[in-house]
Amino acid sequence: MESQLEAVRQDIRSVQGKIVKTEQNLAAAEQAVNKEKERLLFDLLLSLNNQLLSLNNQLLSLQEEKNILLHSQAPRKFTLKNLISRPFPPLDARLSPRSSNSKTIPSAPRTFEDILPWPELLLHARELEDSLDDTLHLYDNISFTYTPNLAISSAADECEVRGALVANMQSINDAANILGIGAVCIGGGSGRSLSFTDLVVRQRTHSSNNKHVSSLVLGVGEVKGAWQLDMQPGDKLEELLQDPKRIDTCVLALQQVYGDAVIDEAPLLFVSNYHSTVFLKRSEHVCNKQLWASEPIWWDRQQPSARSCWLTFLRLADEKQVVKARLPRMAVPRTADGYVLTQVSSKDRPLATKRSLRTRSQPAIKLMASSSIRKGYEAFHDKAASGITAGRLQQQPFDTATGADATLSPAAPVDADLANEPELSCEDLGLTDTLLGNGQYGQTLLGALAGETCAVKLYDSRRNGSVSAYFHEKCSLQALQTRASVVRFMVAGRLQDTLYPVIVTSFAGKPVSKLSRAQFRAAKEALDSVHAVGVCHGDIRLSNILFALDGFCLLADFAHCVQGASEDQMKREHLQLSELQ
């Protein structure tokens, strides 16, 4: 049964590869206006899609037969080795890069220096799997309750992959707990990280530490669709980065997760698509920006299983807790002019690659935090003309007065106006990971600007409407500075080396869990002061009503404020305030 399943999966991968090539050829034919070739390729594409649908149905049928067989033959309880050696259920829906407009835009576009192989992870995973108990039938069967929606559009695939990973992680976290591993992998929401990453590996605990959001984070992970992270059997990340034809399929995803790791001071990181995962680690020396990457771990692989690899990754994260303190985000060197990847020796290249290189020279690849074409890298065929040399480039002079690299180009913007916003460094803001509040567009952290304690609001630029909300709140706060009841606006801009918009206001006080009569009167006076100039706050809640030690009330968070508000809107806002007593 297992051999039949593997044969069908191999056929599916083969057909998927043919579809990708056919789509590329079809696009070329459309550009060349070759109608005859375009018609033939379209017919071929239709035939391949029908073939893929048939294979997917065949695979589902075989999986159902296998589940029935296992259910009838398996004991009521399983050994730990039985459970961990079983593969993840792969998501077999085909996801076409032609049907999605979703793109990876790194929110923290720093770049790593190079990627080196990390074969030890698979060796440790095999050792772990071999060491698991295979005699005591103590554990219930793993329940594969997650069913991917095969009709989902390609653009929404990230949510599908994230859902599948989180569902599968429950069994991994349970096994880690049995083995005494003090790390778990969970979703990255609800203020669990500073970087807005998709998934986090963190210390096993029942609650977050709002005083130090990043303190529990040991690893960060980004989940991508196949068009953002395209890996095929036999691929290695270090080789994909060297291939000018395929570097686009992985470099931005890797730079994004590396930027997340820097922000969260995480020693480990990973990237995943809907059928494979790559684990990476950082150097223990904060100035070393190299990464080490495992081979892609296929969800349906047998030796070692994907579950064994995940358990090994969690065990390593548990052991890396002491390393985290050596990776302060402010000490990571900024990317200057970029890093030229070390060329892979021809003897290490596959035979097909050697043949393809006989007739042309291989361009040098330079990784960049941003580039003129916004791809995360630039390729040079003539290294002498481009003025670069192989290996690590020397850092450009650092301007201590402005906190900026002398020749650093601005990060690739999500919004054209955002690119013109001034850069604010973590040092300038005295940024900490003490969480003051969470909101629709990001989170607010404690900082210190020019020695004064302040509130630093970070917007997650990947969230819909966040950049527009930033500009709206910035203009609103500036216009309301004559109102004593509004938090004092200090500065706004873009966090250095990231695409996070930032608004800095005075640290006016703290919210309360319920308004007393005196506090209600103070809050009403503050709200009336804003209404007097025709502005509605737009988001009256306890977390946005701050009280100083002397009882003075200030309003914060004007991302939803309404200018030129009507009397009805103001009355409704007073009713909302009265409900908070």
Coordinates of C-alpha atoms in Angstrom, one line a residue:
M1 CA 0.0 0.0 0.0
E2 CA 2.8 2.4 0.9
S3 CA 4.6 1.8 -2.3
Q4 CA 1.4 2.5 -4.3
L5 CA 0.9 5.8 -2.4
E6 CA 4.5 6.9 -3.0
A7 CA 4.3 6.0 -6.8
V8 CA 1.2 8.2 -7.1
R9 CA 2.8 11.0 -5.2
Q10 CA 5.8 10.8 -7.5
D11 CA 3.5 11.0 -10.5
I12 CA 1.7 14.0 -9.0
R13 CA 5.0 15.8 -8.6
S14 CA 6.1 14.9 -12.1
V15 CA 2.8 16.3 -13.6
Q16 CA 3.1 19.4 -11.4
G17 CA 6.6 20.0 -12.8
K18 CA 5.3 19.6 -16.4
I19 CA 2.5 22.0 -15.7
V20 CA 4.9 24.7 -14.4
K21 CA 7.1 24.3 -17.5
T22 CA 4.1 24.3 -19.9
E23 CA 2.7 27.5 -18.2
Q24 CA 6.1 29.2 -18.7
N25 CA 6.2 28.1 -22.4
L26 CA 2.6 29.3 -22.8
A27 CA 3.5 32.7 -21.4
A28 CA 6.5 33.0 -23.8
A29 CA 4.2 32.0 -26.7
E30 CA 1.7 34.7 -25.7
Q31 CA 4.5 37.3 -25.7
A32 CA 5.7 36.1 -29.0
V33 CA 2.2 36.1 -30.4
N34 CA 2.6 32.6 -31.7
K35 CA -1.1 31.5 -32.0
E36 CA -0.5 28.0 -33.2
K37 CA 2.0 27.2 -30.5
E38 CA -0.2 28.9 -27.9
R39 CA -3.1 26.7 -28.9
L40 CA -1.1 23.5 -28.7
L41 CA 0.3 24.5 -25.3
F42 CA -3.1 25.4 -24.0
D43 CA -4.4 21.9 -25.0
L44 CA -1.4 20.3 -23.3
L45 CA -2.0 22.3 -20.2
L46 CA -5.7 21.3 -20.1
S47 CA -4.7 17.6 -20.5
L48 CA -2.1 17.8 -17.7
N49 CA -4.6 19.4 -15.4
N50 CA -7.1 16.6 -16.0
Q51 CA -4.3 14.1 -15.5
L52 CA -3.4 15.8 -12.2
L53 CA -7.1 15.8 -11.0
S54 CA -7.3 12.0 -11.8
L55 CA -4.1 11.4 -9.8
N56 CA -5.3 13.4 -6.8
N57 CA -8.5 11.4 -6.8
Q58 CA -6.5 8.2 -7.0
L59 CA -4.3 9.3 -4.1
L60 CA -7.4 10.2 -2.0
S61 CA -8.9 6.8 -2.7
L62 CA -5.7 5.0 -1.7
Q63 CA -5.4 7.0 1.5
E64 CA -8.9 6.1 2.4
E65 CA -8.1 2.4 1.8
K66 CA -5.0 2.7 4.0
N67 CA -6.9 4.4 6.8
I68 CA -9.5 1.6 6.7
L69 CA -6.8 -1.0 6.8
L70 CA -4.9 0.6 9.6
H71 CA -8.1 1.0 11.6
S72 CA -9.0 -2.6 11.3
Q73 CA -5.5 -4.0 12.0
A74 CA -3.9 -1.5 14.4
P75 CA -4.1 -1.9 18.2
R76 CA -6.2 0.5 20.3
K77 CA -3.0 2.0 21.6
F78 CA 0.3 2.9 19.8
T79 CA 3.9 3.1 20.8
L80 CA 5.5 6.5 20.7
K81 CA 7.7 5.4 17.8
N82 CA 4.6 4.3 15.8
L83 CA 3.2 7.8 16.1
I84 CA 6.3 9.8 15.4
S85 CA 7.5 7.7 12.5
R86 CA 4.2 8.3 10.6
P87 CA 4.4 11.1 7.9
F88 CA 2.4 14.3 7.9
P89 CA -0.6 14.1 5.5
P90 CA 0.5 16.2 2.5
L91 CA -1.7 18.9 0.9
D92 CA -2.1 17.6 -2.6
A93 CA -4.1 20.5 -4.1
R94 CA -2.2 22.0 -7.1
L95 CA -1.6 25.7 -6.6
S96 CA -0.8 27.7 -9.8
P97 CA 1.5 30.7 -9.6
R98 CA -0.4 32.2 -12.6
S99 CA -3.6 32.5 -10.6
S100 CA -2.4 34.5 -7.6
N101 CA -1.4 38.1 -7.1
S102 CA -0.1 37.5 -3.6
K103 CA 3.5 38.5 -3.2
T104 CA 6.1 38.2 -0.5
I105 CA 7.1 41.7 0.7
P106 CA 9.5 41.3 3.6
S107 CA 8.4 43.6 6.4
A108 CA 12.0 43.5 7.9
P109 CA 14.1 43.4 4.7
R110 CA 17.5 42.7 6.2
T111 CA 19.4 40.1 4.3
F112 CA 21.5 37.2 5.5
E113 CA 25.1 36.8 4.2
D114 CA 25.1 33.3 2.9
I115 CA 23.5 29.9 3.4
L116 CA 25.5 26.8 4.3
P117 CA 24.4 23.2 4.6
W118 CA 23.2 21.8 7.9
P119 CA 23.3 18.0 7.5
E120 CA 23.5 17.4 11.3
L121 CA 19.8 18.0 11.8
L122 CA 18.7 15.0 9.8
L123 CA 21.4 12.8 11.5
H124 CA 20.0 13.9 14.9
A125 CA 16.4 13.3 13.7
R126 CA 17.3 9.7 12.8
E127 CA 19.0 9.2 16.1
L128 CA 15.9 10.5 17.9
E129 CA 13.6 8.3 15.9
D130 CA 15.7 5.2 16.6
S131 CA 15.8 6.0 20.3
L132 CA 12.0 6.2 20.7
D133 CA 10.2 3.5 22.7
D134 CA 8.6 0.8 20.4
T135 CA 7.4 -1.6 23.1
L136 CA 4.8 0.1 25.2
H137 CA 1.4 0.7 23.6
L138 CA 0.4 3.7 25.7
Y139 CA -0.7 6.4 23.3
D140 CA -3.9 7.1 21.3
N141 CA -3.8 7.3 17.6
I142 CA -3.0 10.7 15.9
S143 CA -6.2 12.2 14.7
F144 CA -5.9 13.8 11.3
T145 CA -8.8 16.1 11.7
Y146 CA -7.5 18.8 9.4
T147 CA -9.0 18.5 5.9
P148 CA -7.6 21.0 3.3
N149 CA -10.2 22.6 1.1
L150 CA -9.2 21.5 -2.4
A151 CA -11.3 24.2 -3.9
I152 CA -9.5 27.0 -2.2
S153 CA -7.9 29.7 -4.4
S154 CA -4.2 29.9 -4.8
A155 CA -4.0 33.4 -3.2
A156 CA -5.4 32.1 0.1
D157 CA -3.0 29.1 0.2
E158 CA -0.8 30.6 3.0
C159 CA -3.8 30.3 5.4
E160 CA -4.3 26.6 4.3
V161 CA -0.6 25.8 5.0
R162 CA -0.6 27.6 8.3
G163 CA -3.7 25.8 9.4
A164 CA -2.3 22.4 8.4
L165 CA 1.0 23.1 10.2
V166 CA -0.7 24.3 13.4
A167 CA -3.0 21.2 13.4
N168 CA -0.1 18.8 12.9
M169 CA 2.0 20.7 15.5
Q170 CA -0.4 19.6 18.3
S171 CA 0.8 16.0 18.1
I172 CA 4.4 17.2 17.9
N173 CA 4.0 19.4 21.0
D174 CA 2.4 16.5 22.9
A175 CA 5.3 14.2 22.0
A176 CA 7.8 16.9 23.0
N177 CA 6.1 17.2 26.4
I178 CA 6.4 13.4 26.8
L179 CA 10.1 13.6 26.0
G180 CA 10.6 16.5 28.4
I181 CA 11.4 19.0 25.7
G182 CA 10.7 22.5 26.9
A183 CA 9.7 24.1 23.6
V184 CA 6.5 24.2 21.5
C185 CA 5.5 25.5 18.1
I186 CA 2.3 27.6 17.9
G187 CA 0.8 30.4 15.9
G188 CA 2.5 33.7 16.0
G189 CA -0.6 35.9 16.8
S190 CA -1.9 37.5 20.0
G191 CA 1.3 39.3 20.9
R192 CA 3.5 36.2 21.0
S193 CA 6.3 37.8 19.0
L194 CA 7.6 41.2 18.1
S195 CA 8.0 40.5 14.4
F196 CA 4.4 39.6 13.4
T197 CA 5.8 36.2 12.2
D198 CA 3.4 33.4 11.1
L199 CA 4.5 30.7 13.6
V200 CA 6.8 30.8 16.6
V201 CA 8.8 28.2 18.5
R202 CA 8.9 29.3 22.1
Q203 CA 9.4 28.1 25.6
R204 CA 6.6 25.9 26.9
T205 CA 4.5 28.2 29.2
H206 CA 0.8 28.9 29.6
S207 CA 1.1 32.7 29.2
S208 CA 2.9 35.4 27.3
N209 CA 5.3 37.7 29.0
N210 CA 4.0 41.2 28.1
K211 CA 7.0 42.9 29.7
H212 CA 9.3 41.1 27.3
V213 CA 7.3 39.9 24.2
S214 CA 10.4 38.3 22.5
S215 CA 11.8 36.7 25.7
L216 CA 10.1 33.4 25.1
V217 CA 10.7 33.2 21.3
L218 CA 13.4 30.7 20.3
G219 CA 12.4 30.3 16.6
V220 CA 10.3 32.0 14.0
G221 CA 8.6 30.7 10.9
E222 CA 7.1 32.0 7.7
V223 CA 4.5 30.0 5.7
K224 CA 4.4 30.5 1.9
G225 CA 2.4 29.3 -1.1
A226 CA 4.2 27.4 -3.8
W227 CA 4.7 30.5 -5.9
Q228 CA 6.6 32.2 -3.0
L229 CA 8.7 29.2 -1.9
D230 CA 9.0 26.7 -4.7
M231 CA 11.0 23.6 -3.8
Q232 CA 11.3 20.3 -5.7
P233 CA 12.6 16.9 -4.6
G234 CA 16.4 17.1 -4.5
D235 CA 16.6 20.8 -4.1
K236 CA 18.8 22.6 -1.5
L237 CA 18.5 26.2 -0.6
E238 CA 22.1 27.0 -1.0
E239 CA 21.9 25.7 -4.6
L240 CA 18.7 27.6 -5.4
L241 CA 20.3 30.8 -4.3
Q242 CA 23.1 30.2 -6.8
D243 CA 20.7 29.5 -9.7
P244 CA 19.7 32.8 -11.4
K245 CA 16.6 31.1 -12.9
R246 CA 15.3 29.9 -9.5
I247 CA 16.6 32.3 -6.9
D248 CA 13.3 34.3 -7.2
T249 CA 11.4 31.3 -5.8
C250 CA 13.0 31.5 -2.4
V251 CA 15.1 34.6 -1.7
L252 CA 12.4 37.0 -0.5
A253 CA 10.8 34.4 1.8
L254 CA 14.3 33.7 3.4
Q255 CA 15.0 37.4 3.8
Q256 CA 11.6 37.9 5.4
V257 CA 12.1 35.1 8.0
Y258 CA 15.7 36.2 8.7
G259 CA 14.4 39.7 9.4
D260 CA 11.8 38.2 11.8
A261 CA 14.5 36.3 13.6
V262 CA 16.6 39.5 14.0
I263 CA 13.6 41.4 15.4
D264 CA 12.7 38.6 17.8
E265 CA 16.4 37.7 18.7
A266 CA 15.6 34.1 17.7
P267 CA 18.5 31.6 17.1
L268 CA 16.4 29.3 14.9
L269 CA 14.0 29.9 12.0
F270 CA 12.1 27.9 9.3
V271 CA 10.2 28.4 6.1
S272 CA 7.5 26.1 4.8
N273 CA 5.1 25.6 1.9
Y274 CA 2.3 23.1 1.5
H275 CA 4.5 20.0 1.2
S276 CA 7.9 20.7 2.7
T277 CA 9.7 22.6 5.4
V278 CA 13.3 23.9 5.7
F279 CA 14.9 24.4 9.1
L280 CA 17.6 27.0 9.6
K281 CA 19.8 28.3 12.4
R282 CA 21.8 31.4 13.0
S283 CA 25.4 31.7 14.2
E284 CA 25.9 32.1 17.9
H285 CA 28.0 35.2 17.1
V286 CA 25.7 38.1 16.5
C287 CA 27.9 39.8 13.9
N288 CA 28.0 36.6 11.8
K289 CA 25.0 36.8 9.4
Q290 CA 25.4 33.4 7.8
L291 CA 22.6 30.8 8.0
W292 CA 22.8 27.0 8.0
A293 CA 19.9 25.2 6.3
S294 CA 18.7 21.6 6.4
E295 CA 17.6 19.8 3.3
P296 CA 13.9 20.3 2.6
I297 CA 11.9 18.0 4.9
W298 CA 9.1 16.5 2.8
W299 CA 5.9 16.0 4.8
D300 CA 5.4 12.5 3.5
R301 CA 9.0 11.3 3.9
Q302 CA 9.7 8.1 5.8
Q303 CA 13.3 8.2 7.1
P304 CA 13.5 10.2 9.2
S305 CA 9.9 11.2 9.3
A306 CA 8.9 14.9 9.2
R307 CA 7.6 14.5 12.8
S308 CA 11.0 13.3 14.0
C309 CA 12.6 16.3 12.3
W310 CA 10.2 18.7 14.0
L311 CA 10.9 17.1 17.4
T312 CA 14.6 17.4 16.8
F313 CA 14.1 21.1 15.9
L314 CA 12.1 21.7 19.1
R315 CA 14.8 19.9 21.2
L316 CA 17.5 22.1 19.6
A317 CA 15.4 25.2 20.4
D318 CA 15.1 24.1 24.0
E319 CA 18.9 23.8 24.1
K320 CA 19.3 27.2 22.4
Q321 CA 17.8 29.2 25.2
V322 CA 21.2 30.3 26.5
V323 CA 22.2 31.4 22.9
K324 CA 19.3 33.9 22.6
A325 CA 20.9 36.3 25.0
R326 CA 23.9 36.5 22.6
L327 CA 21.8 37.8 19.7
P328 CA 20.5 41.3 20.7
R329 CA 18.7 42.8 17.7
M330 CA 20.5 46.2 18.0
A331 CA 24.0 44.5 17.6
V332 CA 23.2 42.8 14.2
P333 CA 25.3 44.6 11.5
R334 CA 23.3 46.5 9.0
T335 CA 23.5 45.4 5.4
A336 CA 25.6 47.9 3.5
D337 CA 26.2 47.3 -0.2
G338 CA 25.1 43.6 0.0
Y339 CA 26.8 40.2 0.1
V340 CA 28.1 38.3 -2.8
L341 CA 27.4 34.5 -2.5
T342 CA 30.4 32.2 -2.6
Q343 CA 30.3 30.4 -5.9
V344 CA 29.6 26.7 -5.7
S345 CA 32.5 24.6 -7.2
S346 CA 31.7 23.0 -10.5
K347 CA 32.6 19.6 -9.1
D348 CA 29.8 20.0 -6.6
R349 CA 27.2 20.9 -9.1
P350 CA 24.8 18.3 -10.6
L351 CA 25.7 17.0 -14.1
A352 CA 22.9 18.8 -15.8
T353 CA 23.9 22.1 -14.3
K354 CA 27.6 21.5 -15.4
R355 CA 26.4 20.9 -19.0
S356 CA 24.3 24.1 -19.0
L357 CA 27.2 26.1 -17.8
R358 CA 29.6 25.0 -20.5
T359 CA 28.3 27.5 -23.0
R360 CA 27.9 30.5 -20.7
S361 CA 29.4 32.0 -17.6
Q362 CA 27.6 31.9 -14.3
P363 CA 26.6 35.3 -13.0
A364 CA 27.6 36.4 -9.5
I365 CA 24.6 36.8 -7.1
K366 CA 24.7 39.7 -4.6
L367 CA 22.1 39.5 -1.8
M368 CA 20.7 42.9 -0.9
A369 CA 18.2 44.2 1.6
S370 CA 16.7 46.2 -1.2
S371 CA 17.6 46.5 -4.8
S372 CA 16.5 48.6 -7.8
I373 CA 14.3 45.8 -9.0
R374 CA 13.0 45.0 -5.5
K375 CA 13.9 41.3 -5.8
G376 CA 16.3 41.0 -2.8
Y377 CA 19.3 40.4 -5.0
E378 CA 21.2 41.5 -8.1
A379 CA 23.0 39.4 -10.6
F380 CA 26.3 40.5 -12.3
H381 CA 27.8 38.7 -15.3
D382 CA 30.9 40.9 -15.3
K383 CA 32.2 41.1 -11.7
A384 CA 35.1 43.5 -12.7
A385 CA 32.6 45.9 -14.3
S386 CA 30.3 45.8 -11.3
G387 CA 33.1 46.5 -8.9
I388 CA 32.5 43.5 -6.6
T389 CA 34.5 40.6 -5.5
A390 CA 33.5 37.1 -4.4
G391 CA 33.0 36.6 -0.8
R392 CA 31.8 38.9 1.9
L393 CA 31.7 42.6 1.0
Q394 CA 33.3 45.1 3.4
Q395 CA 30.7 47.0 5.4
Q396 CA 30.2 50.6 4.4
P397 CA 31.0 53.4 6.9
F398 CA 28.3 53.7 9.6
D399 CA 27.2 57.3 10.2
T400 CA 27.1 57.6 14.0
A401 CA 25.3 60.9 13.8
T402 CA 22.3 59.7 11.9
G403 CA 22.5 56.0 12.7
A404 CA 22.5 55.1 9.0
D405 CA 24.7 53.4 6.6
A406 CA 26.5 55.9 4.4
T407 CA 25.4 54.2 1.1
L408 CA 22.3 52.3 2.2
S409 CA 19.4 52.6 -0.2
P410 CA 15.9 52.8 1.2
A411 CA 14.1 49.6 1.9
A412 CA 11.6 48.5 -0.8
P413 CA 8.4 50.2 0.2
V414 CA 4.9 48.7 0.5
D415 CA 3.5 52.2 -0.3
A416 CA 5.3 54.9 -2.3
D417 CA 4.6 57.5 0.4
L418 CA 6.0 55.2 3.1
A419 CA 9.4 55.2 1.4
N420 CA 9.7 58.9 2.0
E421 CA 9.1 58.6 5.8
P422 CA 12.2 59.2 8.0
E423 CA 13.9 56.1 9.3
L424 CA 14.0 55.7 13.1
S425 CA 16.5 53.3 14.6
C426 CA 15.8 51.0 17.6
E427 CA 18.6 52.9 19.4
D428 CA 17.0 56.3 18.8
L429 CA 13.6 55.0 20.1
G430 CA 15.1 53.1 23.0
L431 CA 12.8 50.3 21.8
T432 CA 12.1 47.5 24.2
D433 CA 9.9 44.4 23.8
T434 CA 7.7 45.4 26.7
L435 CA 4.1 45.2 25.3
L436 CA 1.8 48.1 26.2
G437 CA -1.1 47.0 23.9
N438 CA -2.3 45.1 20.8
G439 CA -4.5 46.5 18.1
Q440 CA -6.0 45.8 14.7
Y441 CA -2.9 47.1 12.8
G442 CA 0.0 46.2 15.1
Q443 CA 1.2 46.6 18.7
T444 CA 2.5 49.3 21.0
L445 CA 5.8 48.9 22.9
L446 CA 7.6 50.8 25.6
G447 CA 10.5 53.0 24.4
A448 CA 12.5 56.1 25.4
L449 CA 13.1 59.0 22.9
A450 CA 15.8 61.4 23.9
G451 CA 15.7 60.1 27.4
E452 CA 11.9 60.5 27.8
T453 CA 9.7 57.4 28.3
C454 CA 7.4 57.0 25.3
A455 CA 4.9 54.6 23.6
V456 CA 6.1 53.3 20.3
K457 CA 3.3 52.0 18.0
L458 CA 4.5 49.6 15.4
Y459 CA 2.2 48.9 12.4
D460 CA 2.4 45.6 10.6
S461 CA 2.6 46.8 7.0
R462 CA 1.4 43.4 5.8
R463 CA -2.1 43.9 7.3
N464 CA -4.7 45.3 5.0
G465 CA -5.2 49.0 5.6
S466 CA -2.3 49.4 8.1
V467 CA -0.3 51.9 6.0
S468 CA -3.4 54.1 5.4
A469 CA -4.2 53.9 9.1
Y470 CA -0.7 55.0 9.9
F471 CA -0.9 58.2 7.8
H472 CA -4.4 58.9 9.0
E473 CA -3.4 58.6 12.7
K474 CA -0.2 60.6 12.1
C475 CA -2.1 63.6 10.6
S476 CA -4.9 63.4 13.2
L477 CA -2.5 63.5 16.1
Q478 CA -0.6 66.4 14.6
A479 CA -3.9 68.3 14.1
L480 CA -5.0 67.5 17.7
Q481 CA -1.9 68.6 19.6
T482 CA -3.7 71.8 20.8
R483 CA -6.0 69.5 22.8
A484 CA -4.6 68.7 26.3
S485 CA -6.7 65.6 26.4
V486 CA -4.8 63.9 23.6
V487 CA -1.5 62.0 24.0
R488 CA 1.5 64.2 22.9
F489 CA 2.8 63.4 19.4
M490 CA 6.6 63.1 19.4
V491 CA 7.7 61.7 16.0
A492 CA 6.6 59.4 13.2
G493 CA 8.5 57.5 10.5
R494 CA 9.6 54.0 9.5
L495 CA 11.6 51.7 11.8
Q496 CA 15.1 51.4 10.5
D497 CA 15.8 48.2 8.3
T498 CA 12.1 47.4 8.3
L499 CA 8.8 48.4 6.6
Y500 CA 7.1 48.9 10.0
P501 CA 5.5 52.4 10.2
V502 CA 6.1 53.9 13.6
I503 CA 4.2 56.6 15.6
V504 CA 5.8 57.7 18.9
T505 CA 3.7 59.4 21.6
S506 CA 4.2 60.4 25.2
F507 CA 3.8 57.6 27.8
A508 CA 0.8 59.3 29.4
G509 CA -0.4 56.6 31.8
K510 CA -2.1 53.3 32.0
P511 CA -5.6 52.0 31.2
V512 CA -7.9 50.7 33.9
S513 CA -10.1 47.6 34.0
K514 CA -13.3 49.6 34.8
L515 CA -14.1 53.3 35.0
S516 CA -14.9 54.7 38.5
R517 CA -17.2 57.7 38.7
A518 CA -14.3 60.1 39.0
Q519 CA -12.5 58.4 36.1
F520 CA -15.7 58.5 34.0
R521 CA -16.0 62.3 34.5
A522 CA -12.4 62.8 33.6
A523 CA -12.8 60.6 30.4
K524 CA -16.0 62.5 29.5
E525 CA -14.1 65.8 29.7
A526 CA -11.3 64.4 27.6
L527 CA -13.8 63.2 25.0
D528 CA -15.7 66.5 25.0
S529 CA -12.4 68.3 24.3
V530 CA -12.0 66.3 21.1
H531 CA -15.6 66.6 20.1
A532 CA -15.3 70.4 20.5
V533 CA -13.1 70.5 17.4
G534 CA -15.5 68.2 15.4
V535 CA -13.5 65.0 15.9
C536 CA -14.8 61.6 17.0
H537 CA -12.3 59.3 18.5
G538 CA -13.8 56.3 16.6
D539 CA -12.5 53.5 19.0
I540 CA -13.7 54.2 22.5
R541 CA -12.5 51.3 24.7
L542 CA -10.7 51.0 28.0
S543 CA -7.3 50.3 26.5
N544 CA -7.4 53.7 24.7
I545 CA -8.3 55.7 27.8
L546 CA -5.2 56.4 29.9
F547 CA -4.9 57.8 33.4
A548 CA -1.8 59.4 34.9
L549 CA -1.0 59.0 38.6
D550 CA -2.7 62.3 39.4
G551 CA -5.9 61.0 37.7
F552 CA -5.6 63.2 34.6
C553 CA -7.1 61.5 31.5
L554 CA -5.7 61.3 28.0
L555 CA -7.0 59.6 24.9
A556 CA -4.7 57.4 22.7
D557 CA -5.0 55.5 19.4
F558 CA -6.6 57.8 16.8
A559 CA -6.3 55.3 13.9
H560 CA -10.1 55.3 13.5
C561 CA -10.9 58.9 14.3
V562 CA -13.5 60.7 12.3
Q563 CA -13.0 64.4 11.4
G564 CA -16.0 66.5 10.8
A565 CA -18.1 64.1 12.8
S566 CA -21.9 64.6 13.2
E567 CA -23.8 65.1 16.4
D568 CA -25.3 61.6 16.2
Q569 CA -21.8 60.1 16.0
M570 CA -20.7 62.1 19.1
K571 CA -23.8 61.0 21.0
R572 CA -23.1 57.3 20.1
E573 CA -19.5 57.8 21.4
H574 CA -20.8 59.1 24.7
L575 CA -23.1 56.1 25.0
Q576 CA -20.1 53.8 24.4
L577 CA -18.1 55.6 27.1
S578 CA -21.0 55.3 29.6
E579 CA -21.0 51.5 29.0
L580 CA -17.4 51.3 30.3
Q581 CA -18.4 52.2 33.9

